[in-house]
mmCIF file of C-alpha atoms and ligand atoms in Angstrom:
data_model
loop_
_atom_site.group_PDB
_atom_site.id
_atom_site.type_symbol
_atom_site.label_atom_id
_atom_site.label_comp_id
_atom_site.label_asym_id
_atom_site.label_seq_id
_atom_site.Cartn_x
_atom_site.Cartn_y
_atom_site.Cartn_z
ATOM 1 C CA MET Z 215 -35.988 48.615 16.293
ATOM 2 C CA ILE Z 216 -32.464 47.013 16.019
ATOM 3 C CA THR Z 217 -31.972 44.296 18.071
ATOM 4 C CA ILE Z 218 -28.700 42.988 19.287
ATOM 5 C CA ASN Z 219 -27.475 39.003 19.099
ATOM 6 C CA GLU Z 220 -28.008 38.239 22.728
ATOM 7 C CA ASN Z 221 -25.398 35.621 22.695
ATOM 8 C CA TYR Z 222 -23.007 38.256 22.928
ATOM 9 C CA LEU Z 223 -24.326 38.865 26.213
ATOM 10 C CA LYS Z 224 -22.943 35.200 27.147
ATOM 11 C CA LEU Z 225 -19.581 35.966 26.856
ATOM 12 C CA GLN Z 226 -16.853 36.655 29.203
ATOM 13 C CA ALA Z 227 -15.761 40.119 29.925
ATOM 14 C CA SER Z 228 -13.465 41.274 27.141
ATOM 15 C CA TYR Z 229 -11.245 38.593 25.010
ATOM 16 C CA LEU Z 230 -8.480 36.969 27.202
ATOM 17 C CA PHE Z 231 -5.457 38.870 25.310
ATOM 18 C CA SER Z 232 -7.230 42.353 25.457
ATOM 19 C CA ASP Z 233 -7.895 41.996 29.152
ATOM 20 C CA ILE Z 234 -4.127 41.037 30.018
ATOM 21 C CA ALA Z 235 -3.352 44.356 27.777
ATOM 22 C CA LYS Z 236 -5.462 46.317 30.184
ATOM 23 C CA ARG Z 237 -3.589 44.945 33.051
ATOM 24 C CA VAL Z 238 -0.600 45.618 31.562
ATOM 25 C CA ALA Z 239 -1.081 49.076 30.445
ATOM 26 C CA ALA Z 240 -2.264 50.175 33.770
ATOM 27 C CA PHE Z 241 0.524 48.891 35.774
ATOM 28 C CA GLN Z 242 3.023 50.460 33.177
ATOM 29 C CA GLU Z 243 1.092 53.685 33.670
ATOM 30 C CA ASN Z 244 1.502 53.419 37.751
ATOM 31 C CA ASN Z 245 5.265 51.990 37.528
ATOM 32 C CA PRO Z 246 6.795 53.948 34.321
ATOM 33 C CA GLU Z 247 10.134 53.359 35.221
ATOM 34 C CA THR Z 248 9.957 49.623 35.176
ATOM 35 C CA ASP Z 249 11.087 47.975 31.976
ATOM 36 C CA VAL Z 250 7.994 45.149 31.701
ATOM 37 C CA ILE Z 251 9.335 42.025 29.654
ATOM 38 C CA LYS Z 252 6.206 40.450 27.919
ATOM 39 C CA LEU Z 253 6.172 36.667 27.545
ATOM 40 C CA GLY Z 254 2.527 36.952 27.261
ATOM 41 C CA ILE Z 255 0.607 36.619 24.171
ATOM 42 C CA GLY Z 256 2.369 35.026 21.546
ATOM 43 C CA ASP Z 257 3.594 37.552 19.412
ATOM 44 C CA VAL Z 258 7.165 37.570 17.357
ATOM 45 C CA THR Z 259 10.031 40.193 17.645
ATOM 46 C CA LYS Z 260 12.600 39.112 15.137
ATOM 47 C CA GLY Z 261 12.415 41.111 11.811
ATOM 48 C CA LEU Z 262 10.793 39.442 8.568
ATOM 49 C CA PRO Z 263 13.338 37.111 6.876
ATOM 50 C CA GLN Z 264 15.676 38.906 4.145
ATOM 51 C CA ALA Z 265 14.176 36.940 1.579
ATOM 52 C CA CYS Z 266 10.409 38.031 2.366
ATOM 53 C CA ILE Z 267 12.026 41.597 2.777
ATOM 54 C CA LYS Z 268 13.463 41.361 -0.489
ATOM 55 C CA ALA Z 269 10.433 40.058 -2.241
ATOM 56 C CA PHE Z 270 8.181 42.341 -0.300
ATOM 57 C CA HIS Z 271 10.174 45.231 -1.700
ATOM 58 C CA GLN Z 272 9.940 43.777 -5.316
ATOM 59 C CA ALA Z 273 6.219 43.521 -5.489
ATOM 60 C CA VAL Z 274 5.680 47.103 -3.972
ATOM 61 C CA ASP Z 275 7.848 48.532 -7.069
ATOM 62 C CA GLU Z 276 5.676 46.511 -9.249
ATOM 63 C CA MET Z 277 2.633 48.214 -8.022
ATOM 64 C CA ALA Z 278 4.250 51.426 -9.034
ATOM 65 C CA ASP Z 279 4.403 50.422 -12.849
ATOM 66 C CA ASP Z 280 1.152 50.362 -14.820
ATOM 67 C CA SER Z 281 2.513 47.521 -16.617
ATOM 68 C CA SER Z 282 3.148 45.443 -13.509
ATOM 69 C CA PHE Z 283 0.607 46.814 -11.408
ATOM 70 C CA ARG Z 284 -2.155 44.054 -9.687
ATOM 71 C CA GLY Z 285 -5.533 44.943 -9.000
ATOM 72 C CA TYR Z 286 -7.891 42.642 -7.489
ATOM 73 C CA GLY Z 287 -6.818 39.323 -6.849
ATOM 74 C CA PRO Z 288 -7.828 35.612 -7.033
ATOM 75 C CA GLU Z 289 -9.904 35.687 -3.639
ATOM 76 C CA GLN Z 290 -8.421 32.336 -2.912
ATOM 77 C CA GLY Z 291 -4.886 33.347 -3.115
ATOM 78 C CA TYR Z 292 -2.444 33.765 -6.021
ATOM 79 C CA ASP Z 293 -1.416 30.571 -7.831
ATOM 80 C CA PHE Z 294 2.390 31.344 -6.944
ATOM 81 C CA LEU Z 295 1.935 31.014 -3.408
ATOM 82 C CA ARG Z 296 -0.866 28.367 -3.292
ATOM 83 C CA GLU Z 297 1.892 26.056 -5.419
ATOM 84 C CA ALA Z 298 4.495 26.880 -3.179
ATOM 85 C CA ILE Z 299 2.498 25.813 -0.314
ATOM 86 C CA ALA Z 300 1.348 22.455 -1.679
ATOM 87 C CA VAL Z 301 4.438 21.375 -2.735
ATOM 88 C CA ASN Z 302 6.645 22.462 0.498
ATOM 89 C CA ASP Z 303 4.189 22.148 3.363
ATOM 90 C CA PHE Z 304 2.123 19.060 2.049
ATOM 91 C CA GLN Z 305 3.552 17.196 -0.840
ATOM 92 C CA SER Z 306 7.054 16.693 0.439
ATOM 93 C CA ARG Z 307 5.826 15.106 3.457
ATOM 94 C CA GLY Z 308 3.403 13.136 1.504
ATOM 95 C CA ALA Z 309 0.278 14.381 2.405
ATOM 96 C CA ASP Z 310 -2.142 14.631 -0.640
ATOM 97 C CA ILE Z 311 -2.860 18.223 -1.266
ATOM 98 C CA SER Z 312 -3.077 20.206 -4.239
ATOM 99 C CA ALA Z 313 -2.617 24.183 -4.741
ATOM 100 C CA ASP Z 314 -6.534 24.632 -5.237
ATOM 101 C CA GLU Z 315 -7.246 23.125 -1.787
ATOM 102 C CA ILE Z 316 -5.717 25.978 -0.177
ATOM 103 C CA PHE Z 317 -7.228 29.311 0.648
ATOM 104 C CA VAL Z 318 -4.751 32.113 1.564
ATOM 105 C CA SER Z 319 -6.183 34.615 4.384
ATOM 106 C CA ASP Z 320 -5.073 37.051 6.216
ATOM 107 C CA GLY Z 321 -5.106 35.255 9.697
ATOM 108 C CA ALA Z 322 -5.690 31.527 11.124
ATOM 109 C CA LYS Z 323 -7.417 33.464 13.902
ATOM 110 C CA CYS Z 324 -10.136 34.707 11.332
ATOM 111 C CA ASP Z 325 -10.454 31.700 9.549
ATOM 112 C CA THR Z 326 -10.596 29.458 12.886
ATOM 113 C CA GLY Z 327 -13.590 32.049 13.974
ATOM 114 C CA ASN Z 328 -15.420 32.287 10.448
ATOM 115 C CA ILE Z 329 -15.033 28.197 9.404
ATOM 116 C CA GLN Z 330 -18.305 27.874 11.998
ATOM 117 C CA GLU Z 331 -20.726 29.819 9.810
ATOM 118 C CA LEU Z 332 -20.940 26.895 7.612
ATOM 119 C CA PHE Z 333 -22.579 24.729 9.850
ATOM 120 C CA THR Z 334 -25.849 24.323 11.470
ATOM 121 C CA GLU Z 335 -26.324 26.130 14.863
ATOM 122 C CA ASP Z 336 -27.446 22.457 16.519
ATOM 123 C CA ILE Z 337 -24.292 20.560 16.185
ATOM 124 C CA THR Z 338 -22.438 19.302 19.140
ATOM 125 C CA ILE Z 339 -18.893 20.769 19.189
ATOM 126 C CA ALA Z 340 -15.808 19.540 21.094
ATOM 127 C CA ILE Z 341 -13.672 21.727 22.544
ATOM 128 C CA PRO Z 342 -10.654 20.963 24.253
ATOM 129 C CA ASP Z 343 -10.203 22.615 27.873
ATOM 130 C CA PRO Z 344 -7.454 24.679 27.895
ATOM 131 C CA VAL Z 345 -7.956 25.934 24.492
ATOM 132 C CA TYR Z 346 -7.161 28.974 22.163
ATOM 133 C CA PRO Z 347 -10.034 31.175 23.159
ATOM 134 C CA VAL Z 348 -11.362 32.144 19.296
ATOM 135 C CA TYR Z 349 -12.766 28.535 18.993
ATOM 136 C CA LEU Z 350 -14.689 29.116 21.950
ATOM 137 C CA ASP Z 351 -15.881 32.519 21.699
ATOM 138 C CA THR Z 352 -16.822 32.527 18.025
ATOM 139 C CA ASN Z 353 -19.342 29.452 18.734
ATOM 140 C CA VAL Z 354 -21.053 31.427 21.376
ATOM 141 C CA MET Z 355 -21.339 34.187 19.204
ATOM 142 C CA ALA Z 356 -22.873 31.860 16.711
ATOM 143 C CA GLY Z 357 -25.577 30.746 19.516
ATOM 144 C CA ARG Z 358 -24.313 27.294 19.798
ATOM 145 C CA THR Z 359 -24.076 27.452 23.657
ATOM 146 C CA GLY Z 360 -25.838 27.746 26.454
ATOM 147 C CA HIS Z 361 -24.843 30.359 29.273
ATOM 148 C CA PHE Z 362 -21.742 30.003 31.329
ATOM 149 C CA ASP Z 363 -22.263 28.569 34.578
ATOM 150 C CA ASN Z 364 -19.754 27.421 36.911
ATOM 151 C CA GLY Z 365 -16.666 28.161 34.703
ATOM 152 C CA ARG Z 366 -18.011 26.340 31.371
ATOM 153 C CA TYR Z 367 -20.707 27.189 28.560
ATOM 154 C CA GLU Z 368 -23.698 25.082 28.834
ATOM 155 C CA GLY Z 369 -23.809 22.658 25.622
ATOM 156 C CA ILE Z 370 -20.085 22.359 24.906
ATOM 157 C CA VAL Z 371 -18.481 18.562 25.173
ATOM 158 C CA TYR Z 372 -15.422 19.816 26.632
ATOM 159 C CA LEU Z 373 -11.951 17.698 26.334
ATOM 160 C CA ASN Z 374 -10.072 17.722 29.163
ATOM 161 C CA SER Z 375 -6.471 18.395 28.335
ATOM 162 C CA THR Z 376 -4.609 17.699 31.925
ATOM 163 C CA GLN Z 377 -1.417 16.295 33.159
ATOM 164 C CA GLU Z 378 -2.489 12.843 33.476
ATOM 165 C CA ASN Z 379 -3.329 12.634 29.607
ATOM 166 C CA GLY Z 380 -0.171 14.304 28.581
ATOM 167 C CA PHE Z 381 -2.386 17.319 27.909
ATOM 168 C CA VAL Z 382 -3.800 15.367 24.679
ATOM 169 C CA PRO Z 383 -7.390 15.065 24.650
ATOM 170 C CA SER Z 384 -9.021 11.384 25.032
ATOM 171 C CA ILE Z 385 -11.901 10.877 22.477
ATOM 172 C CA PRO Z 386 -15.168 11.809 23.691
ATOM 173 C CA LYS Z 387 -17.896 9.006 24.903
ATOM 174 C CA GLU Z 388 -20.571 10.806 23.116
ATOM 175 C CA LYS Z 389 -21.340 11.523 19.949
ATOM 176 C CA VAL Z 390 -19.686 15.197 18.594
ATOM 177 C CA ASP Z 391 -20.108 16.626 14.990
ATOM 178 C CA LEU Z 392 -17.430 19.167 15.405
ATOM 179 C CA ILE Z 393 -14.077 18.512 16.665
ATOM 180 C CA TYR Z 394 -11.473 21.481 17.499
ATOM 181 C CA LEU Z 395 -7.561 20.381 17.734
ATOM 182 C CA CYS Z 396 -4.714 21.942 17.847
ATOM 183 C CA PHE Z 397 -1.077 20.673 17.711
ATOM 184 C CA PRO Z 398 1.318 21.417 18.847
ATOM 185 C CA ASN Z 399 -0.670 22.907 21.094
ATOM 186 C CA ASN Z 400 -1.748 26.514 22.482
ATOM 187 C CA PRO Z 401 -1.523 27.029 25.157
ATOM 188 C CA THR Z 402 0.033 23.440 26.725
ATOM 189 C CA GLY Z 403 2.820 23.170 23.959
ATOM 190 C CA SER Z 404 1.861 19.734 23.771
ATOM 191 C CA THR Z 405 2.306 17.577 20.994
ATOM 192 C CA ILE Z 406 0.111 14.504 19.303
ATOM 193 C CA SER Z 407 1.498 11.454 17.522
ATOM 194 C CA LYS Z 408 0.712 9.801 14.663
ATOM 195 C CA ASP Z 409 -1.459 7.454 16.431
ATOM 196 C CA GLU Z 410 -2.785 9.667 18.647
ATOM 197 C CA LEU Z 411 -4.012 11.822 15.592
ATOM 198 C CA LYS Z 412 -5.611 8.466 13.448
ATOM 199 C CA LYS Z 413 -7.636 7.443 16.484
ATOM 200 C CA TRP Z 414 -9.057 11.019 16.060
ATOM 201 C CA VAL Z 415 -9.346 10.589 12.473
ATOM 202 C CA ASP Z 416 -11.035 7.205 12.721
ATOM 203 C CA TYR Z 417 -13.596 8.647 14.907
ATOM 204 C CA ALA Z 418 -14.471 11.582 12.629
ATOM 205 C CA ARG Z 419 -15.030 9.080 10.177
ATOM 206 C CA ASP Z 420 -17.328 6.554 12.085
ATOM 207 C CA ASN Z 421 -19.151 9.307 13.502
ATOM 208 C CA LYS Z 422 -19.682 11.674 10.015
ATOM 209 C CA ALA Z 423 -17.890 14.464 12.399
ATOM 210 C CA LEU Z 424 -15.546 17.176 10.807
ATOM 211 C CA ILE Z 425 -12.067 17.967 12.604
ATOM 212 C CA LEU Z 426 -10.877 21.505 12.533
ATOM 213 C CA PHE Z 427 -6.905 21.005 12.794
ATOM 214 C CA ASP Z 428 -4.702 24.131 13.826
ATOM 215 C CA ALA Z 429 -1.478 23.772 12.864
ATOM 216 C CA ALA Z 430 -0.340 27.398 13.412
ATOM 217 C CA TYR Z 431 2.768 25.963 15.408
ATOM 218 C CA GLU Z 432 3.562 23.029 13.258
ATOM 219 C CA ALA Z 433 7.260 25.068 12.237
ATOM 220 C CA PHE Z 434 8.572 24.487 15.944
ATOM 221 C CA ILE Z 435 8.062 20.611 15.272
ATOM 222 C CA ARG Z 436 11.771 19.473 15.805
ATOM 223 C CA ASP Z 437 10.790 15.503 16.283
ATOM 224 C CA ASP Z 438 10.351 14.297 12.746
ATOM 225 C CA SER Z 439 8.677 11.306 14.179
ATOM 226 C CA LEU Z 440 5.568 13.766 14.660
ATOM 227 C CA PRO Z 441 2.623 14.938 12.233
ATOM 228 C CA LYS Z 442 3.050 18.444 11.077
ATOM 229 C CA SER Z 443 -0.217 18.384 9.288
ATOM 230 C CA ILE Z 444 -3.476 16.174 9.675
ATOM 231 C CA PHE Z 445 -3.226 15.161 6.061
ATOM 232 C CA GLU Z 446 -0.417 12.694 7.013
ATOM 233 C CA ILE Z 447 -2.606 10.860 8.070
ATOM 234 C CA GLU Z 448 -4.738 8.216 5.909
ATOM 235 C CA GLY Z 449 -7.980 9.228 5.876
ATOM 236 C CA ALA Z 450 -8.181 12.663 6.925
ATOM 237 C CA ARG Z 451 -8.843 14.008 3.677
ATOM 238 C CA GLU Z 452 -12.588 13.260 3.886
ATOM 239 C CA VAL Z 453 -12.837 14.758 7.590
ATOM 240 C CA ALA Z 454 -10.749 17.268 8.213
ATOM 241 C CA ILE Z 455 -9.583 20.891 7.831
ATOM 242 C CA GLU Z 456 -6.408 22.330 8.551
ATOM 243 C CA PHE Z 457 -5.491 26.367 9.497
ATOM 244 C CA ARG Z 458 -1.980 27.422 8.784
ATOM 245 C CA SER Z 459 -0.423 30.784 9.481
ATOM 246 C CA PHE Z 460 2.884 32.745 8.793
ATOM 247 C CA SER Z 461 2.923 34.645 11.737
ATOM 248 C CA LYS Z 462 4.828 32.288 13.966
ATOM 249 C CA SER Z 463 6.755 30.367 11.218
ATOM 250 C CA ALA Z 464 8.124 33.740 9.518
ATOM 251 C CA GLY Z 465 7.490 36.338 11.817
ATOM 252 C CA PHE Z 466 4.026 37.535 9.749
ATOM 253 C CA THR Z 467 1.930 38.626 13.022
ATOM 254 C CA GLY Z 468 2.038 42.169 11.821
ATOM 255 C CA THR Z 469 2.137 41.275 8.017
ATOM 256 C CA ARG Z 470 -0.856 38.695 7.874
ATOM 257 C CA CYS Z 471 -0.897 35.890 5.734
ATOM 258 C CA ALA Z 472 -2.306 32.762 6.360
ATOM 259 C CA PHE Z 473 -4.018 29.827 4.587
ATOM 260 C CA THR Z 474 -6.608 26.968 5.429
ATOM 261 C CA VAL Z 475 -6.749 23.485 3.615
ATOM 262 C CA VAL Z 476 -10.073 22.479 2.652
ATOM 263 C CA PRO Z 477 -9.635 19.190 0.761
ATOM 264 C CA LYS Z 478 -12.209 18.466 -1.961
ATOM 265 C CA GLU Z 479 -13.612 15.578 -0.260
ATOM 266 C CA CYS Z 480 -13.982 17.147 2.733
ATOM 267 C CA ARG Z 481 -17.818 16.381 3.442
ATOM 268 C CA ALA Z 482 -20.654 17.785 5.610
ATOM 269 C CA TYR Z 483 -24.416 16.804 5.442
ATOM 270 C CA ASP Z 484 -27.731 18.756 4.896
ATOM 271 C CA SER Z 485 -31.002 17.609 6.675
ATOM 272 C CA GLN Z 486 -31.604 14.814 4.336
ATOM 273 C CA GLY Z 487 -28.398 13.144 4.662
ATOM 274 C CA VAL Z 488 -26.980 14.485 0.957
ATOM 275 C CA ILE Z 489 -23.439 14.888 1.424
ATOM 276 C CA HIS Z 490 -21.852 18.192 0.401
ATOM 277 C CA GLN Z 491 -18.123 19.425 -0.205
ATOM 278 C CA ILE Z 492 -17.269 21.791 2.207
ATOM 279 C CA HIS Z 493 -14.754 23.102 -0.288
ATOM 280 C CA GLU Z 494 -17.431 24.502 -2.434
ATOM 281 C CA PHE Z 495 -19.097 26.393 0.455
ATOM 282 C CA TRP Z 496 -15.754 27.874 1.981
ATOM 283 C CA ASN Z 497 -15.004 29.066 -1.590
ATOM 284 C CA ARG Z 498 -18.054 30.338 -1.672
ATOM 285 C CA ARG Z 499 -18.105 32.451 1.475
ATOM 286 C CA HIS Z 500 -14.418 33.427 0.762
ATOM 287 C CA CYS Z 501 -15.573 35.129 -2.526
ATOM 288 C CA THR Z 502 -18.379 36.562 -0.781
ATOM 289 C CA LYS Z 503 -16.889 38.147 2.179
ATOM 290 C CA PHE Z 504 -13.384 38.248 1.503
ATOM 291 C CA ASN Z 505 -11.047 40.236 -1.582
ATOM 292 C CA GLY Z 506 -7.758 38.367 -1.105
ATOM 293 C CA VAL Z 507 -4.518 39.391 0.717
ATOM 294 C CA SER Z 508 -2.356 42.025 -1.011
ATOM 295 C CA TYR Z 509 -0.104 41.058 -3.462
ATOM 296 C CA PRO Z 510 3.222 42.347 -1.643
ATOM 297 C CA VAL Z 511 2.349 40.215 1.065
ATOM 298 C CA GLN Z 512 1.601 37.033 -1.031
ATOM 299 C CA ARG Z 513 4.920 37.463 -2.646
ATOM 300 C CA ALA Z 514 6.698 37.736 0.725
ATOM 301 C CA ALA Z 515 4.889 34.670 1.936
ATOM 302 C CA GLU Z 516 5.882 32.869 -1.223
ATOM 303 C CA ALA Z 517 9.760 33.992 -0.356
ATOM 304 C CA VAL Z 518 9.202 31.627 2.785
ATOM 305 C CA TYR Z 519 9.905 28.536 0.184
ATOM 306 C CA SER Z 520 13.069 29.846 -1.467
ATOM 307 C CA GLU Z 521 15.878 28.250 -0.836
ATOM 308 C CA GLU Z 522 16.960 31.198 0.935
ATOM 309 C CA GLY Z 523 13.567 32.090 2.882
ATOM 310 C CA LYS Z 524 13.525 28.513 4.328
ATOM 311 C CA GLY Z 525 17.113 28.709 5.975
ATOM 312 C CA GLN Z 526 15.898 32.145 7.097
ATOM 313 C CA THR Z 527 12.874 30.921 8.534
ATOM 314 C CA VAL Z 528 14.752 27.624 10.373
ATOM 315 C CA GLU Z 529 16.959 30.280 11.892
ATOM 316 C CA LEU Z 530 14.397 32.542 13.203
ATOM 317 C CA ILE Z 531 12.306 29.530 14.770
ATOM 318 C CA GLN Z 532 15.752 28.067 16.483
ATOM 319 C CA TYR Z 533 16.356 31.423 17.899
ATOM 320 C CA TYR Z 534 12.919 31.149 19.413
ATOM 321 C CA LEU Z 535 13.334 27.650 20.566
ATOM 322 C CA ARG Z 536 16.668 28.647 22.039
ATOM 323 C CA ASN Z 537 14.424 30.830 24.232
ATOM 324 C CA ALA Z 538 12.057 28.113 24.986
ATOM 325 C CA ASN Z 539 15.036 25.676 26.273
ATOM 326 C CA LEU Z 540 16.365 28.845 28.269
ATOM 327 C CA ILE Z 541 13.130 29.103 30.261
ATOM 328 C CA CYS Z 542 12.308 24.971 30.360
ATOM 329 C CA ASN Z 543 15.820 24.526 32.329
ATOM 330 C CA GLU Z 544 15.329 27.871 34.451
ATOM 331 C CA ILE Z 545 11.391 26.507 35.380
ATOM 332 C CA GLU Z 546 13.450 23.286 36.214
ATOM 333 C CA ALA Z 547 15.708 24.289 38.413
ATOM 334 C CA LEU Z 548 13.240 26.132 40.477
ATOM 335 C CA GLY Z 549 11.505 23.096 40.952
ATOM 336 C CA TYR Z 550 8.333 23.587 38.739
ATOM 337 C CA GLN Z 551 6.660 21.070 36.582
ATOM 338 C CA TYR Z 552 5.966 22.338 32.922
ATOM 339 C CA ASP Z 553 5.122 21.039 29.859
ATOM 340 C CA GLY Z 554 5.843 22.088 25.990
ATOM 341 C CA GLY Z 555 8.939 24.243 25.146
ATOM 342 C CA LYS Z 556 10.170 21.493 23.250
ATOM 343 C CA ASN Z 557 8.613 21.319 19.803
ATOM 344 C CA SER Z 558 6.392 24.592 20.636
ATOM 345 C CA PRO Z 559 7.168 28.185 21.753
ATOM 346 C CA TYR Z 560 4.649 27.902 24.413
ATOM 347 C CA ILE Z 561 5.639 26.611 28.259
ATOM 348 C CA TRP Z 562 2.918 25.338 30.141
ATOM 349 C CA ILE Z 563 3.736 25.584 34.124
ATOM 350 C CA ASP Z 564 2.103 24.450 36.860
ATOM 351 C CA GLY Z 565 2.277 27.627 39.375
ATOM 352 C CA ARG Z 566 0.643 25.444 42.351
ATOM 353 C CA ARG Z 567 -1.454 28.474 42.697
ATOM 354 C CA ASP Z 568 -4.474 30.501 41.434
ATOM 355 C CA SER Z 569 -3.086 31.345 37.983
ATOM 356 C CA TRP Z 570 -4.044 35.346 38.022
ATOM 357 C CA ASP Z 571 -2.632 35.490 41.388
ATOM 358 C CA PHE Z 572 0.474 34.273 39.678
ATOM 359 C CA PHE Z 573 0.047 36.537 36.948
ATOM 360 C CA ASP Z 574 -0.430 39.601 38.966
ATOM 361 C CA MET Z 575 2.957 38.491 41.057
ATOM 362 C CA LEU Z 576 5.065 38.286 37.865
ATOM 363 C CA LEU Z 577 3.649 41.421 36.673
ATOM 364 C CA ASN Z 578 3.754 43.473 39.658
ATOM 365 C CA GLU Z 579 6.750 41.942 41.498
ATOM 366 C CA ALA Z 580 9.072 41.142 38.431
ATOM 367 C CA GLY Z 581 7.652 43.210 36.061
ATOM 368 C CA VAL Z 582 7.076 39.888 33.465
ATOM 369 C CA VAL Z 583 3.857 39.122 31.440
ATOM 370 C CA CYS Z 584 2.813 35.737 31.312
ATOM 371 C CA THR Z 585 -0.650 34.539 30.477
ATOM 372 C CA PRO Z 586 -2.814 33.034 33.069
ATOM 373 C CA GLY Z 587 -4.124 29.397 32.469
ATOM 374 C CA ALA Z 588 -7.721 29.793 33.474
ATOM 375 C CA GLY Z 589 -7.845 32.338 30.629
ATOM 376 C CA PHE Z 590 -7.985 29.416 28.417
ATOM 377 C CA GLY Z 591 -10.553 27.354 30.140
ATOM 378 C CA SER Z 592 -11.002 25.561 33.825
ATOM 379 C CA CYS Z 593 -8.495 22.895 33.069
ATOM 380 C CA GLY Z 594 -6.160 25.728 32.711
ATOM 381 C CA GLU Z 595 -6.589 27.082 36.485
ATOM 382 C CA GLY Z 596 -3.242 26.730 38.584
ATOM 383 C CA TYR Z 597 -1.173 27.138 35.480
ATOM 384 C CA ILE Z 598 0.444 29.678 33.702
ATOM 385 C CA ARG Z 599 1.793 29.802 30.018
ATOM 386 C CA ILE Z 600 5.295 31.639 29.338
ATOM 387 C CA SER Z 601 5.768 32.343 25.590
ATOM 388 C CA ALA Z 602 9.561 32.286 23.886
ATOM 389 C CA PHE Z 603 8.487 35.141 21.771
ATOM 390 C CA ASN Z 604 11.214 38.075 22.397
ATOM 391 C CA SER Z 605 15.009 38.579 22.180
ATOM 392 C CA TYR Z 606 17.158 36.086 23.997
ATOM 393 C CA GLU Z 607 18.454 38.769 26.216
ATOM 394 C CA ASN Z 608 14.933 39.841 27.617
ATOM 395 C CA VAL Z 609 14.133 36.203 28.178
ATOM 396 C CA GLU Z 610 17.045 36.019 30.217
ATOM 397 C CA GLU Z 611 16.486 38.797 32.524
ATOM 398 C CA ALA Z 612 12.566 37.561 32.816
ATOM 399 C CA MET Z 613 14.032 34.400 33.855
ATOM 400 C CA ARG Z 614 16.714 36.090 36.488
ATOM 401 C CA ARG Z 615 13.537 38.049 37.918
ATOM 402 C CA ILE Z 616 11.364 35.102 37.823
ATOM 403 C CA ALA Z 617 14.151 32.635 39.732
ATOM 404 C CA GLU Z 618 14.435 35.776 42.606
ATOM 405 C CA LYS Z 619 10.866 35.789 43.172
ATOM 406 C CA LEU Z 620 10.313 32.050 43.164
ATOM 407 C CA LYS Z 621 13.497 30.884 44.858
HETATM 408 C C1 MLT L 296 -1.261 33.300 21.602
HETATM 409 O O1 MLT L 296 -0.822 34.293 22.430
HETATM 410 O O2 MLT L 296 -2.285 32.629 22.466
HETATM 411 C C2 MLT L 296 -1.497 34.011 20.231
HETATM 412 O O3 MLT L 296 -0.826 34.648 19.816
HETATM 413 C C3 MLT L 296 -2.677 34.650 19.782
HETATM 414 C C4 MLT L 296 -3.099 34.421 18.297
HETATM 415 O O4 MLT L 296 -2.356 33.827 17.665
HETATM 416 O O5 MLT L 296 -3.897 35.001 17.820
#
């Protein structure tokens, strides 16, 4: 008899963004004349940078010719891309990361979801609340939690991110083994200073813990005093893994390319207390379960680091940050409190009411899609997240409609 992984039964209905998509589709079916503006899921809307398109085309042409054709590539990614990442994203900021510590993949979502399988079931996990749902759901699937009770899973140490702590969670009082951090934060748009991040690195070192640092939104950081990588922090190489993505930085949500950085010193322990290199384990997993990102996509990603590509990706980010600025100004003018939107594409708004009610009101009465804060955890109740990923004209129109409803 085939038996099911019952941990899946503990999961809450459907994945947040699928749930929202279903509601939007139902609304659209009943209101075909409404031009719905989507500021919900953080999906980019602008075309890929020209430098990427050029490199993409060239690589596709190479695939047409026997002499330049490529079959299976290295599972970890081609050296040309890993080198470009190491030099531009890390070494240029004083972070000591080498090309062979970079694992190219098809998405940070997949990597943040998959990495947990390297660790035992009985570890204690600390997860921020609110949080990108993937961190939590993948651990539920793996059996690291009890049941969902009163808005939370048993067995998880929740790190409350609230107005009071500026949406930067405090170090837990208890000992935890695996810590998820995401900055600039999804969903709150908050950022962390080097000093605050250093406290987490010190905690991880003192407690033989590991930090999973999701930096998918680092390209939006405009304040140069803020860390873009956890590896800008002394001591992080032993206790941190970082996730990055070309999705939001260069518009690759549909193209798929990301990477995970696992320094060689990064360690975990076996039941005898013997130290193991996580790098070796992740490499083993990657080689076994993954066959690499396609060659043309990796060439397109490499082009992000060309002079032309750097300029064009900065323009992309500035475009979305201009949208974010517009949203912040409008929300402020309406007298609502918000966070984020400065070094992040997300604006986290205190809606002063049930967040699903707010979501439904914006959808049904303004034809605007946001993301209800409660979908990210119980500390998100009362909030909504508005994403800056859309055209400036659509954001303007959405804010006009929202203002009409909220004035
Ligand atoms: C979000 O809207 O939170 C993100 O776009 C989801 C993702 O990147 O998977």
